[in-house]
mmCIF file of C-alpha atoms in Angstrom:
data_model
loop_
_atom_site.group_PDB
_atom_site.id
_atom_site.type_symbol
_atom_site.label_atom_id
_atom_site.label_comp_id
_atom_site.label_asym_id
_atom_site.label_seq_id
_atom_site.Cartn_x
_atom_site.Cartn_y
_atom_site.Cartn_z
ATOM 1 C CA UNK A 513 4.368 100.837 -77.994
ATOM 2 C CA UNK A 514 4.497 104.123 -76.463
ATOM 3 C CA UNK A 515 2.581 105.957 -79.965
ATOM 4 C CA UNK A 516 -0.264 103.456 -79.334
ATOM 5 C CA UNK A 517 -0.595 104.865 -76.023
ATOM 6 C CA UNK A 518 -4.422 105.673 -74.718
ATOM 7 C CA UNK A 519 -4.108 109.769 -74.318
ATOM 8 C CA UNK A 520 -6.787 109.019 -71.140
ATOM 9 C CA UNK A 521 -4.967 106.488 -69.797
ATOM 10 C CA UNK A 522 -8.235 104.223 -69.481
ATOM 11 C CA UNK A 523 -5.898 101.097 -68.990
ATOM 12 C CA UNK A 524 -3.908 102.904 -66.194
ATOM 13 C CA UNK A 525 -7.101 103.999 -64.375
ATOM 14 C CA UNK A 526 -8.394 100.462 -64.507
ATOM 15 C CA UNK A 527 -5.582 99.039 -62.591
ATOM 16 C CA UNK A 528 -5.460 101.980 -60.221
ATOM 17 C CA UNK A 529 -9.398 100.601 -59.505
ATOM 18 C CA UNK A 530 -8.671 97.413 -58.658
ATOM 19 C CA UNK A 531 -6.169 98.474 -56.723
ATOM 20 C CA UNK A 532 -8.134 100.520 -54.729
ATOM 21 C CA UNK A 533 -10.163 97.518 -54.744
ATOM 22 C CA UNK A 534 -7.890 95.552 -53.105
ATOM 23 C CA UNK A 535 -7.067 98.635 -50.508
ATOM 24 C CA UNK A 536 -10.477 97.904 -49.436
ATOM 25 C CA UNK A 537 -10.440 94.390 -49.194
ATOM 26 C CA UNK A 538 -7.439 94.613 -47.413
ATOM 27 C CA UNK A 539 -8.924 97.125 -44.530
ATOM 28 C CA UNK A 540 -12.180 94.266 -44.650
ATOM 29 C CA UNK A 541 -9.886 91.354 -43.703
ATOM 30 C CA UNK A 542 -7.703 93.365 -41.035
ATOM 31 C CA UNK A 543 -10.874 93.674 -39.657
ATOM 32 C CA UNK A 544 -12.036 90.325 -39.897
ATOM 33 C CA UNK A 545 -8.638 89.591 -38.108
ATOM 34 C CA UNK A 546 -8.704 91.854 -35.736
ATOM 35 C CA UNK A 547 -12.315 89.699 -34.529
ATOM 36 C CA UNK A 548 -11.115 86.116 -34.823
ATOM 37 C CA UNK A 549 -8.216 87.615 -32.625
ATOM 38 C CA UNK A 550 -10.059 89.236 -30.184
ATOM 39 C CA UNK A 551 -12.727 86.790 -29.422
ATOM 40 C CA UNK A 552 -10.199 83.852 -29.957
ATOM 41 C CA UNK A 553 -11.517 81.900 -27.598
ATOM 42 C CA UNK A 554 -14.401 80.871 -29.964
ATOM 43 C CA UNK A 555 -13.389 78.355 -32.530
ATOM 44 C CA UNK A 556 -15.852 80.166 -34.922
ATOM 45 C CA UNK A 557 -14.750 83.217 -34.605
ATOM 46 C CA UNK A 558 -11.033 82.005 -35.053
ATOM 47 C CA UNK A 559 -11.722 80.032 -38.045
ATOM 48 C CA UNK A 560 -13.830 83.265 -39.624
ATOM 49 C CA UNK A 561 -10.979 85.392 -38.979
ATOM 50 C CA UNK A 562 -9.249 82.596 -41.061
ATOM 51 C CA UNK A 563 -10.948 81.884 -43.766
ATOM 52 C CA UNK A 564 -11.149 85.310 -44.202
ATOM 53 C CA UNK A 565 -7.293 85.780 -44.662
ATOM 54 C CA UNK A 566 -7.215 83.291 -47.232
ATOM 55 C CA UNK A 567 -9.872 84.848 -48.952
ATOM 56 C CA UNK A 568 -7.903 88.082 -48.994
ATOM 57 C CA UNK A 569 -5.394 86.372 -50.300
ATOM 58 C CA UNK A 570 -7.390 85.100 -52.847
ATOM 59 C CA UNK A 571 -8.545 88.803 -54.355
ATOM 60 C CA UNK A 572 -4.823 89.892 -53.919
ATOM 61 C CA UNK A 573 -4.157 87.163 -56.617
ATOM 62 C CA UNK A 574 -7.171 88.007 -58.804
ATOM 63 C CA UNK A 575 -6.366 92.024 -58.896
ATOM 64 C CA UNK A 576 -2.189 90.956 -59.847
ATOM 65 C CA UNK A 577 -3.478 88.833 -62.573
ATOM 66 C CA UNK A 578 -5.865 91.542 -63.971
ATOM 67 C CA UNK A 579 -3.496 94.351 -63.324
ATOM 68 C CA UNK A 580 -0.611 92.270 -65.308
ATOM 69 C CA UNK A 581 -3.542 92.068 -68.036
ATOM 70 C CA UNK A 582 -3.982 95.635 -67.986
ATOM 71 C CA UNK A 583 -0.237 96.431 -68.675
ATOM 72 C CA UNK A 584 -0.732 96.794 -72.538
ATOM 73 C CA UNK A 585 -1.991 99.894 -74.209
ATOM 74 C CA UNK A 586 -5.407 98.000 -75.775
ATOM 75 C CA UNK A 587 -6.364 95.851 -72.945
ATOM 76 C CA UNK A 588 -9.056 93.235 -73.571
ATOM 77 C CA UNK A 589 -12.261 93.213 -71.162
ATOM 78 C CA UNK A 590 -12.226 91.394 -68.430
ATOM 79 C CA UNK A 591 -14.577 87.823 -68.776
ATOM 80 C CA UNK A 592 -17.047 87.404 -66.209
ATOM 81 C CA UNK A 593 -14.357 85.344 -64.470
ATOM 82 C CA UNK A 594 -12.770 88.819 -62.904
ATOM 83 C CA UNK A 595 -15.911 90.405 -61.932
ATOM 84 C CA UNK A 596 -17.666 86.806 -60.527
ATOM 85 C CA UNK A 597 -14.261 85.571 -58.358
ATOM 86 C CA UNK A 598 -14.258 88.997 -56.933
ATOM 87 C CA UNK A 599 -17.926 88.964 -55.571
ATOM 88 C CA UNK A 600 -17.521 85.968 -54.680
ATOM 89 C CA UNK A 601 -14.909 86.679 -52.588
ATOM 90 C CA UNK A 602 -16.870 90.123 -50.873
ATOM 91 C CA UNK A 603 -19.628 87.580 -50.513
ATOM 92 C CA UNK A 604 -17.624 85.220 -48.926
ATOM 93 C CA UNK A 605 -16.385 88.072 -46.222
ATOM 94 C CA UNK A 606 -19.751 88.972 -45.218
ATOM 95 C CA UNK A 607 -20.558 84.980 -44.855
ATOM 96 C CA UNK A 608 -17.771 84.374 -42.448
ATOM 97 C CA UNK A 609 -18.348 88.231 -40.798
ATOM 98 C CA UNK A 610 -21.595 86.498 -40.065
ATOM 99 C CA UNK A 611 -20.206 83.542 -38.725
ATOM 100 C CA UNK A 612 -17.857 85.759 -36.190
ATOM 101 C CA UNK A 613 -20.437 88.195 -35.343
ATOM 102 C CA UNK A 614 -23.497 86.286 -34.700
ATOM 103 C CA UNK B 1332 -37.460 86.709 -77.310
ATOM 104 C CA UNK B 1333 -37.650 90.409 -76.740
ATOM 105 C CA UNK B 1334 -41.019 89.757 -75.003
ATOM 106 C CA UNK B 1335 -39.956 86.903 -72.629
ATOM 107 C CA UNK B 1336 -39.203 90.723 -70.160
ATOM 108 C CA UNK B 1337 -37.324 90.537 -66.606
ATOM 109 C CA UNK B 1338 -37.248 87.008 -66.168
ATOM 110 C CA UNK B 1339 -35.950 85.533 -69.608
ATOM 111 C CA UNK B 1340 -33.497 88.511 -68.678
ATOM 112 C CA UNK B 1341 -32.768 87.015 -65.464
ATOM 113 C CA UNK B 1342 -32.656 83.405 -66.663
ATOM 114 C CA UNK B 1343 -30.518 84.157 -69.699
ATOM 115 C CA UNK B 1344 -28.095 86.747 -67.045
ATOM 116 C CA UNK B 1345 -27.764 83.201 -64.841
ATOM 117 C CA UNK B 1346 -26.848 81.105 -68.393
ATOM 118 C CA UNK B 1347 -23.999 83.296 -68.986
ATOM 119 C CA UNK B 1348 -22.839 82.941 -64.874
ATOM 120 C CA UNK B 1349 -21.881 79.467 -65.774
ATOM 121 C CA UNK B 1350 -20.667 79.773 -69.594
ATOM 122 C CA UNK B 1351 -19.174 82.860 -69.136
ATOM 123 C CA UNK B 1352 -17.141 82.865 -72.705
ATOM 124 C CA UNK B 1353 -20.841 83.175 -74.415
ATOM 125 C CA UNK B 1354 -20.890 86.641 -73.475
ATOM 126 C CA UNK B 1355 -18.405 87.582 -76.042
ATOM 127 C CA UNK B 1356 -20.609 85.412 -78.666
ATOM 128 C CA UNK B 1357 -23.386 88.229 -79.063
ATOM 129 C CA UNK B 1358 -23.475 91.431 -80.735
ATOM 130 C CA UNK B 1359 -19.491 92.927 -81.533
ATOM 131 C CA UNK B 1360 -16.823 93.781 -79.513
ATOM 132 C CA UNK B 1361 -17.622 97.651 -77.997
ATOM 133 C CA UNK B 1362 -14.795 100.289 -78.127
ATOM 134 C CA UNK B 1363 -12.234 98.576 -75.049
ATOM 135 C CA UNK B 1364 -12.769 101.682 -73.331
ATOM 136 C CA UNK B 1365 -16.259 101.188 -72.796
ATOM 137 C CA UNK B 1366 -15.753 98.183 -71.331
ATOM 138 C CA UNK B 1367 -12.815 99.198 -68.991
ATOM 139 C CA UNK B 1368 -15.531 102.094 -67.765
ATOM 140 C CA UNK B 1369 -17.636 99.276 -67.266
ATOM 141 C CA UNK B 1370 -15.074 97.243 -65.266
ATOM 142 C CA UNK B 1371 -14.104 100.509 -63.002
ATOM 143 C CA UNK B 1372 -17.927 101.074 -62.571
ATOM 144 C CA UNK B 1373 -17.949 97.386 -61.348
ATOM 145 C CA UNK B 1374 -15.138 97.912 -58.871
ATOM 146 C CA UNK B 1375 -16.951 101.589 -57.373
ATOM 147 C CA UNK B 1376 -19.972 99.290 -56.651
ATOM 148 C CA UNK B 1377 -17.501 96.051 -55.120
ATOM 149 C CA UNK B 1378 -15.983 98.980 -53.208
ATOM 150 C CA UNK B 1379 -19.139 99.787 -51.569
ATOM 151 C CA UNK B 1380 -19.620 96.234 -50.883
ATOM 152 C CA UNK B 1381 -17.035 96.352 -48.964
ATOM 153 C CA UNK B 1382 -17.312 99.595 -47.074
ATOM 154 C CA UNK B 1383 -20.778 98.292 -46.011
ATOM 155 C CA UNK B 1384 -19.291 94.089 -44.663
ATOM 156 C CA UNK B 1385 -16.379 97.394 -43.152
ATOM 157 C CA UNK B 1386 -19.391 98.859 -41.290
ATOM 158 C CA UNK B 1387 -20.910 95.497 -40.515
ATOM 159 C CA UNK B 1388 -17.676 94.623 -38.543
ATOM 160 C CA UNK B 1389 -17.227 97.975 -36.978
ATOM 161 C CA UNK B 1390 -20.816 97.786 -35.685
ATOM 162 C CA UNK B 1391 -19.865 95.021 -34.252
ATOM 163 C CA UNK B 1392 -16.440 95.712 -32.813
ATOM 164 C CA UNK B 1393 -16.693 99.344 -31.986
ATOM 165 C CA UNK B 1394 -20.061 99.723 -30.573
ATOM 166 C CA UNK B 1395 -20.084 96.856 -27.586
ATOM 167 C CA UNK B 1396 -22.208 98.424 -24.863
ATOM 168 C CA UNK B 1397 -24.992 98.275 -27.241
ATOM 169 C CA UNK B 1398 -27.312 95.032 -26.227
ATOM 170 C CA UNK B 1399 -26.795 91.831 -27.821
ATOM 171 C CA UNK B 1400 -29.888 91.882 -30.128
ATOM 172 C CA UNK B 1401 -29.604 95.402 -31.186
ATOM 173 C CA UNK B 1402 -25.520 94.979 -32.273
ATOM 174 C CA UNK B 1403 -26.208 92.093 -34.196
ATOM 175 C CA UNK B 1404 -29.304 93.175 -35.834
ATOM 176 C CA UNK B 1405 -27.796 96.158 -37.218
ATOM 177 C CA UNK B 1406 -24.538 94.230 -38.194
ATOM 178 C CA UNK B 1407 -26.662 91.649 -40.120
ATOM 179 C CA UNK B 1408 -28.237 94.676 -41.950
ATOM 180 C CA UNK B 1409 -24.833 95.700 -43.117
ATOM 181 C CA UNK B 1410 -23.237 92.152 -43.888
ATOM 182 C CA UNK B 1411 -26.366 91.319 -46.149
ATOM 183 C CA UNK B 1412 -26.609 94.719 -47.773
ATOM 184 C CA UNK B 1413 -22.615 94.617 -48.680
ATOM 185 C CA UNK B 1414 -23.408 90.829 -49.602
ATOM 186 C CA UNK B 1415 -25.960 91.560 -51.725
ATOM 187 C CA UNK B 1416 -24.477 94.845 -53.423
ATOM 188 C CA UNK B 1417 -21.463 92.776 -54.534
ATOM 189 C CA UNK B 1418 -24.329 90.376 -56.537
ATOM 190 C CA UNK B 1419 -26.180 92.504 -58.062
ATOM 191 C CA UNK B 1420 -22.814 94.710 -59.348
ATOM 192 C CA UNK B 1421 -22.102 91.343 -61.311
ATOM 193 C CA UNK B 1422 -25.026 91.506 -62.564
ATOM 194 C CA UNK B 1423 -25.386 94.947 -63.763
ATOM 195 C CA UNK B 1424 -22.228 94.488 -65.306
ATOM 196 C CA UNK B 1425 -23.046 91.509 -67.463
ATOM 197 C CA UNK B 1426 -26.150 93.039 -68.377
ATOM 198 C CA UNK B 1427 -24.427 96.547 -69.236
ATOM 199 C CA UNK B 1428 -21.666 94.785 -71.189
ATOM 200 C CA UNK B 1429 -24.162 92.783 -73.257
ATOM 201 C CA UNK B 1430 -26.337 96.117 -73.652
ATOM 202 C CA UNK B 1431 -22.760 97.725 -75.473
ATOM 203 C CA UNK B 1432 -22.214 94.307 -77.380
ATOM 204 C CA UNK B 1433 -25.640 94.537 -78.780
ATOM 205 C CA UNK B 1434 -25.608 98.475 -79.147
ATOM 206 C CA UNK B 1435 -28.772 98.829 -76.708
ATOM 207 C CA UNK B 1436 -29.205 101.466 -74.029
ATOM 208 C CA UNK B 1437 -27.695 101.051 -70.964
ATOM 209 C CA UNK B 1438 -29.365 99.325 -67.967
ATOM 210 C CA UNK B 1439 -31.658 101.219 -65.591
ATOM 211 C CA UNK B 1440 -31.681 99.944 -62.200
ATOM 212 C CA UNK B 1441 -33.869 100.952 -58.733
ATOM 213 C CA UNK B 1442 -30.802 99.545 -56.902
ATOM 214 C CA UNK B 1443 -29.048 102.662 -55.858
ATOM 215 C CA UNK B 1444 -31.885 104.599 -54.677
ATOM 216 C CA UNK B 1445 -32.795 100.836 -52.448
ATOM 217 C CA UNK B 1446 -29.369 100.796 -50.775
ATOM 218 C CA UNK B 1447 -29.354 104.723 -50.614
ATOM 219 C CA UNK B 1448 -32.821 104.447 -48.210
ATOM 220 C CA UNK B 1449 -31.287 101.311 -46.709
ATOM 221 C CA UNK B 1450 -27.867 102.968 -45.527
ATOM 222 C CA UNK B 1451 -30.075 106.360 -44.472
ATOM 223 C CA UNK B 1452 -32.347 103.721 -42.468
ATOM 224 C CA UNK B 1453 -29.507 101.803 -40.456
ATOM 225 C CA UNK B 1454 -27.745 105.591 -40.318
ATOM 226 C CA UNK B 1455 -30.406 107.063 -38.121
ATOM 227 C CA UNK B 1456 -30.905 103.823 -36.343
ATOM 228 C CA UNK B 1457 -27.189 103.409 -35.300
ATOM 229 C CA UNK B 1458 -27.614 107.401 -34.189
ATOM 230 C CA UNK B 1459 -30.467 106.743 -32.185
ATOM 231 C CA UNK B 1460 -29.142 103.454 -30.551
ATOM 232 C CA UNK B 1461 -25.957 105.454 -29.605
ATOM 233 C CA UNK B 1462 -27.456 108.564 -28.343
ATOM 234 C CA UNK B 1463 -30.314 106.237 -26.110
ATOM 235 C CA UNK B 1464 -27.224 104.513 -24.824
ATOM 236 C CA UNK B 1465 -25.662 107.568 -23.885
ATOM 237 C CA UNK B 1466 -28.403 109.052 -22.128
ATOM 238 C CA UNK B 1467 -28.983 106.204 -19.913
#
């Protein structure tokens, strides 16, 4: 295991990028939060700040799964499932941003 | 095939969005490192999605004396530019991880230089909302 070991620790950096990733996401749906909380008395903006949550809870999943993946010295690439879900869900924050801002 | 340009490109980029275990059919595997750079490339460009659906919400939360029209103008600006960043980095990676599969060049793209002008544009539009509003 450990002679198989990538000398630039590619695999390593990887998961160290999606969790920075997630950091982001993270300060994106405190945000998002922070608005559904602050203008609660719309129903929209409740139900953005939401949605929103769930969808952060969403990437948190993805990134675990991928960063488990990772975990081996020879990872495989990631299918276009990993990079798809995870715009989706960025996509899906700016749709309900919309929906609390607007 | 290699004539059928942008479009087939396009087309064929949108096939492999819904069968996404053909992308592994074409050309051979690249050295995994390659395509973890490619995956951390992908992530730098989701991050920046981010940052900019981050600004959109800060423009929106941190900036309330601007008027009504202005605020939400400038917040849709950001929400559609993080929205569409997070696309088209998809995209570019599919199309840079069949470019190593097949042993082509990588991808050019005008994208960066776009969203560069775009974030200088709503930059100097935010500073001169903010400074009119302080002068008043």
């Amino acid at each position: 295991m450990t002679e198989s070991r990538d000398p630039g620790l590619q695999p390593e950096r990887t998961r160290l990028a999606w969790r920075r990733t997630t950091l982001s996401c993270t300060v994106v749906a405190v945000l998002a939060a922070r608005q559904g909380l602050h203008d609660g008395r719309s129903p929209a903006g409740l139900l953005g700040g939401a949605l929103s949550l769930l969808v952060w809870l969403a990437f948190l999943g993805l990134a675990h799964r991928r960063a488990r993946e990772l975990d081996t010295p020879r990872p495989r690439a990631a299918g276009l499932r990993y990079p798809a879900s995870a715009a989706l869900c960025v996509v899906a924050l700016a749709a309900f941003a919309v929906a609390v801002v607007v | 095939m290699s004539g059928s340009g942008e479009r087939g490109g396009l087309a064929r980029g949108l096939r492999l969005w819904f069968a996404p275990e053909r992308i592994r059919e074409e050309g051979r595997t690249p050295d995994y490192r390659f395509s973890l750079a490619n995956e951390r490339t992908f992530l730098a460009w989701l991050r920046t999605a981010l940052a900019l659906v981050g600004g959109g919400f800060a423009v929106d939360q941190f900036l309330p004396e601007l008027r009504w029209g202005v605020r939400v103008a400038l917040a849709l600006a950001l929400l559609g530019a993080g929205a569409l960043c997070a696309l088209r980095a998809v995209n570019h990676w599919v199309r840079a991880e069949r470019a190593m599969r097949r042993g082509e060049d990588l991808p050019v793209s005008r994208f960066p230089v776009l969203l560069g002008l775009l974030v200088g544009a709503v930059a100097a539009a935010m500073v001169l909302v903010v400074l009119l509003g302080r002068l008043r």
